[in-house]
Coordinates of C-alpha atoms in Angstrom, one line a residue:
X1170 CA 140.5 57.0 -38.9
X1171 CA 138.3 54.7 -37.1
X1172 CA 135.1 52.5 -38.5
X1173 CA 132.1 55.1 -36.9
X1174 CA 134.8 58.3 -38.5
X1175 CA 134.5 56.7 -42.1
X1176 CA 131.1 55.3 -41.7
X1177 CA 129.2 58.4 -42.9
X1178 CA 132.0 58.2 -46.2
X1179 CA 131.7 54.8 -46.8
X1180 CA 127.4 55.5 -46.7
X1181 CA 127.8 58.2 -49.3
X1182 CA 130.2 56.0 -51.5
X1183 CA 128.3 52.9 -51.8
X1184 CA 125.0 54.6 -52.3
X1185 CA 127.3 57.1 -55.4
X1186 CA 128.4 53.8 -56.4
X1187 CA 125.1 52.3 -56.3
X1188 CA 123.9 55.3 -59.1
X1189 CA 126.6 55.5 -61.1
X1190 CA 127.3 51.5 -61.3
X1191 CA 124.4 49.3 -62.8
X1192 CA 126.3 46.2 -62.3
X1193 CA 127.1 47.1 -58.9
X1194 CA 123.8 48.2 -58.7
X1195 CA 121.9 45.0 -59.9
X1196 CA 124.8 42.7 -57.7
X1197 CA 123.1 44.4 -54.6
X1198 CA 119.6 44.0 -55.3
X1199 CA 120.5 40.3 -56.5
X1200 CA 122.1 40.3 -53.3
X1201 CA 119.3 41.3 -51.2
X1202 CA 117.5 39.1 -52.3
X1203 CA 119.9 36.4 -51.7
X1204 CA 118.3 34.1 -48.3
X1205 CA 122.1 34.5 -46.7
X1206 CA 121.3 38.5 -46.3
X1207 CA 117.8 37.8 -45.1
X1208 CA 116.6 41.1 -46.6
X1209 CA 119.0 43.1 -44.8
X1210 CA 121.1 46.1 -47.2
X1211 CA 124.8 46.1 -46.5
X1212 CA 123.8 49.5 -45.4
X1213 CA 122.1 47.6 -42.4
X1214 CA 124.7 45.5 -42.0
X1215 CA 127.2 48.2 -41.6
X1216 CA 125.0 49.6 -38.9
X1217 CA 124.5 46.5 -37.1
X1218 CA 128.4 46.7 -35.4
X1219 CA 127.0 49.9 -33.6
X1220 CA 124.0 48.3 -32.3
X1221 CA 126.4 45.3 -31.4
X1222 CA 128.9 47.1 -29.4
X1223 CA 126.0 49.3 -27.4
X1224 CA 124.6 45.8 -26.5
X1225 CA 128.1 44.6 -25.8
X1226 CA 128.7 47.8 -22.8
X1227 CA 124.8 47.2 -21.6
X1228 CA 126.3 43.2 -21.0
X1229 CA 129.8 44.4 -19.4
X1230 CA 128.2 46.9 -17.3
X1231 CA 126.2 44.5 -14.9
X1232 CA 129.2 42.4 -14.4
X1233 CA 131.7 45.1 -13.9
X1234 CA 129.3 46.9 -11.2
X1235 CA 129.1 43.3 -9.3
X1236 CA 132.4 42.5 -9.7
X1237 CA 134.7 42.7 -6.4
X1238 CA 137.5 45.7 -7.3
X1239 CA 140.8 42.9 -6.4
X1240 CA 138.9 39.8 -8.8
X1241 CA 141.5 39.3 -11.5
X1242 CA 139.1 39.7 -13.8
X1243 CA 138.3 43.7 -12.7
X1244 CA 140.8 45.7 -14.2
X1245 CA 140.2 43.9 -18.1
X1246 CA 136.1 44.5 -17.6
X1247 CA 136.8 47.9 -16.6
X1248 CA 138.9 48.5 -19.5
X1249 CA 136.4 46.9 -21.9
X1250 CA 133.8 48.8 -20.6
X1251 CA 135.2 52.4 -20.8
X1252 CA 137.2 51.6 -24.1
X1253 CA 133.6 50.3 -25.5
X1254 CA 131.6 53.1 -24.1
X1255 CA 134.2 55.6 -25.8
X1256 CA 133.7 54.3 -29.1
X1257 CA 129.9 54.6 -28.2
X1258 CA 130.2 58.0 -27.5
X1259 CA 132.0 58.5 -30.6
X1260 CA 129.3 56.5 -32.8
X1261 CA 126.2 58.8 -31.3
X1262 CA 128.1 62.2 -32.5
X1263 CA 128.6 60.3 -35.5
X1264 CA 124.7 59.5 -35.9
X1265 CA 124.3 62.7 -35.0
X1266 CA 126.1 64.2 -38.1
X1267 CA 124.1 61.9 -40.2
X1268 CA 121.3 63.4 -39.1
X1269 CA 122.1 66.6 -39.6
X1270 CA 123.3 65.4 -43.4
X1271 CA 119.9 64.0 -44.0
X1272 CA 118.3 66.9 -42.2
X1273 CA 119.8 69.2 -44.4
X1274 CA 119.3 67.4 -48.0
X1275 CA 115.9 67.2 -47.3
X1276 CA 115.3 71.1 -46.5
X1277 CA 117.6 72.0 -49.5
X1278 CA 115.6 69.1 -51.4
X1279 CA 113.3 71.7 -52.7
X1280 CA 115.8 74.3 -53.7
X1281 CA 116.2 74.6 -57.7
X1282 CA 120.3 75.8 -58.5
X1283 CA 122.3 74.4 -54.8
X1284 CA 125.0 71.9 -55.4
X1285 CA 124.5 68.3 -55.2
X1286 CA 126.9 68.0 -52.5
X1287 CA 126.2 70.7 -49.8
X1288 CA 126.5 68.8 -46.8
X1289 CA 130.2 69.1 -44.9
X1290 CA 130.9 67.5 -42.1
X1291 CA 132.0 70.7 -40.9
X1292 CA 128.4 72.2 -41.4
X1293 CA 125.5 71.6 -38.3
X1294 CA 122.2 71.6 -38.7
X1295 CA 120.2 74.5 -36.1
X1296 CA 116.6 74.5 -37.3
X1297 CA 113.9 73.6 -39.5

């Protein structure tokens, strides 16, 4: 399983986690606090790789398109590039599940009886 597949898991265990264990519960707000974090959630920080690697293919894609097809240096940018636009790719259906997760707990919010834990990833959210 790759980082952006277990992202939406590892989400849903540290916030559990976060509920069910004060201590870890008080390390993280101690730790948000903390000026090394600068205010950010470990939450955030999970989510800053994605923004990393779409800045990383908007870097490699200039220098790819301007660089001559028999450089040396061609066939390891082209690589990159499509490798990191993959995962990308991967990341946005990802996001887009999230969505849908959040989409769905708040429309179900209101709805006295449902289990806590209706979302699947197998589920899709078609209208509000």
């Amino acid at each position: 399983h790759s980082f952006a597949e277990n992202h939406p898991r590892a989400l849903d265990t540290l916030s559990d986690f976060q509920k069910t264990n004060k201590k870890f519960g008080k390390f993280m707000e101690k730790a948000l606090q903390s000026p090394d974090c600068g205010g950010q959630t470990l939450e955030r920080f999970l989510d800053k790789t994605f923004s990393r690697l779409d800045y990383y293919v908007s870097a490699l894609k200039p220098i790819l398109d301007t660089t001559p097809s028999g450089h040396p240096d061609f066939s390891l940018l082209q690589t990159s590039t499509e490798r990191l636009s993959a995962i990308t790719q991967e990341i946005a259906r990802f996001k887009t599940i999230l969505d849908h997760q959040k989409r769905i707990t708040e429309a179900t919010s209101c709805i006295e009886g449902l289990p806590e834990r209706l979302f699947s990833y197998e589920r899709e959210f078609v209208a509000e």
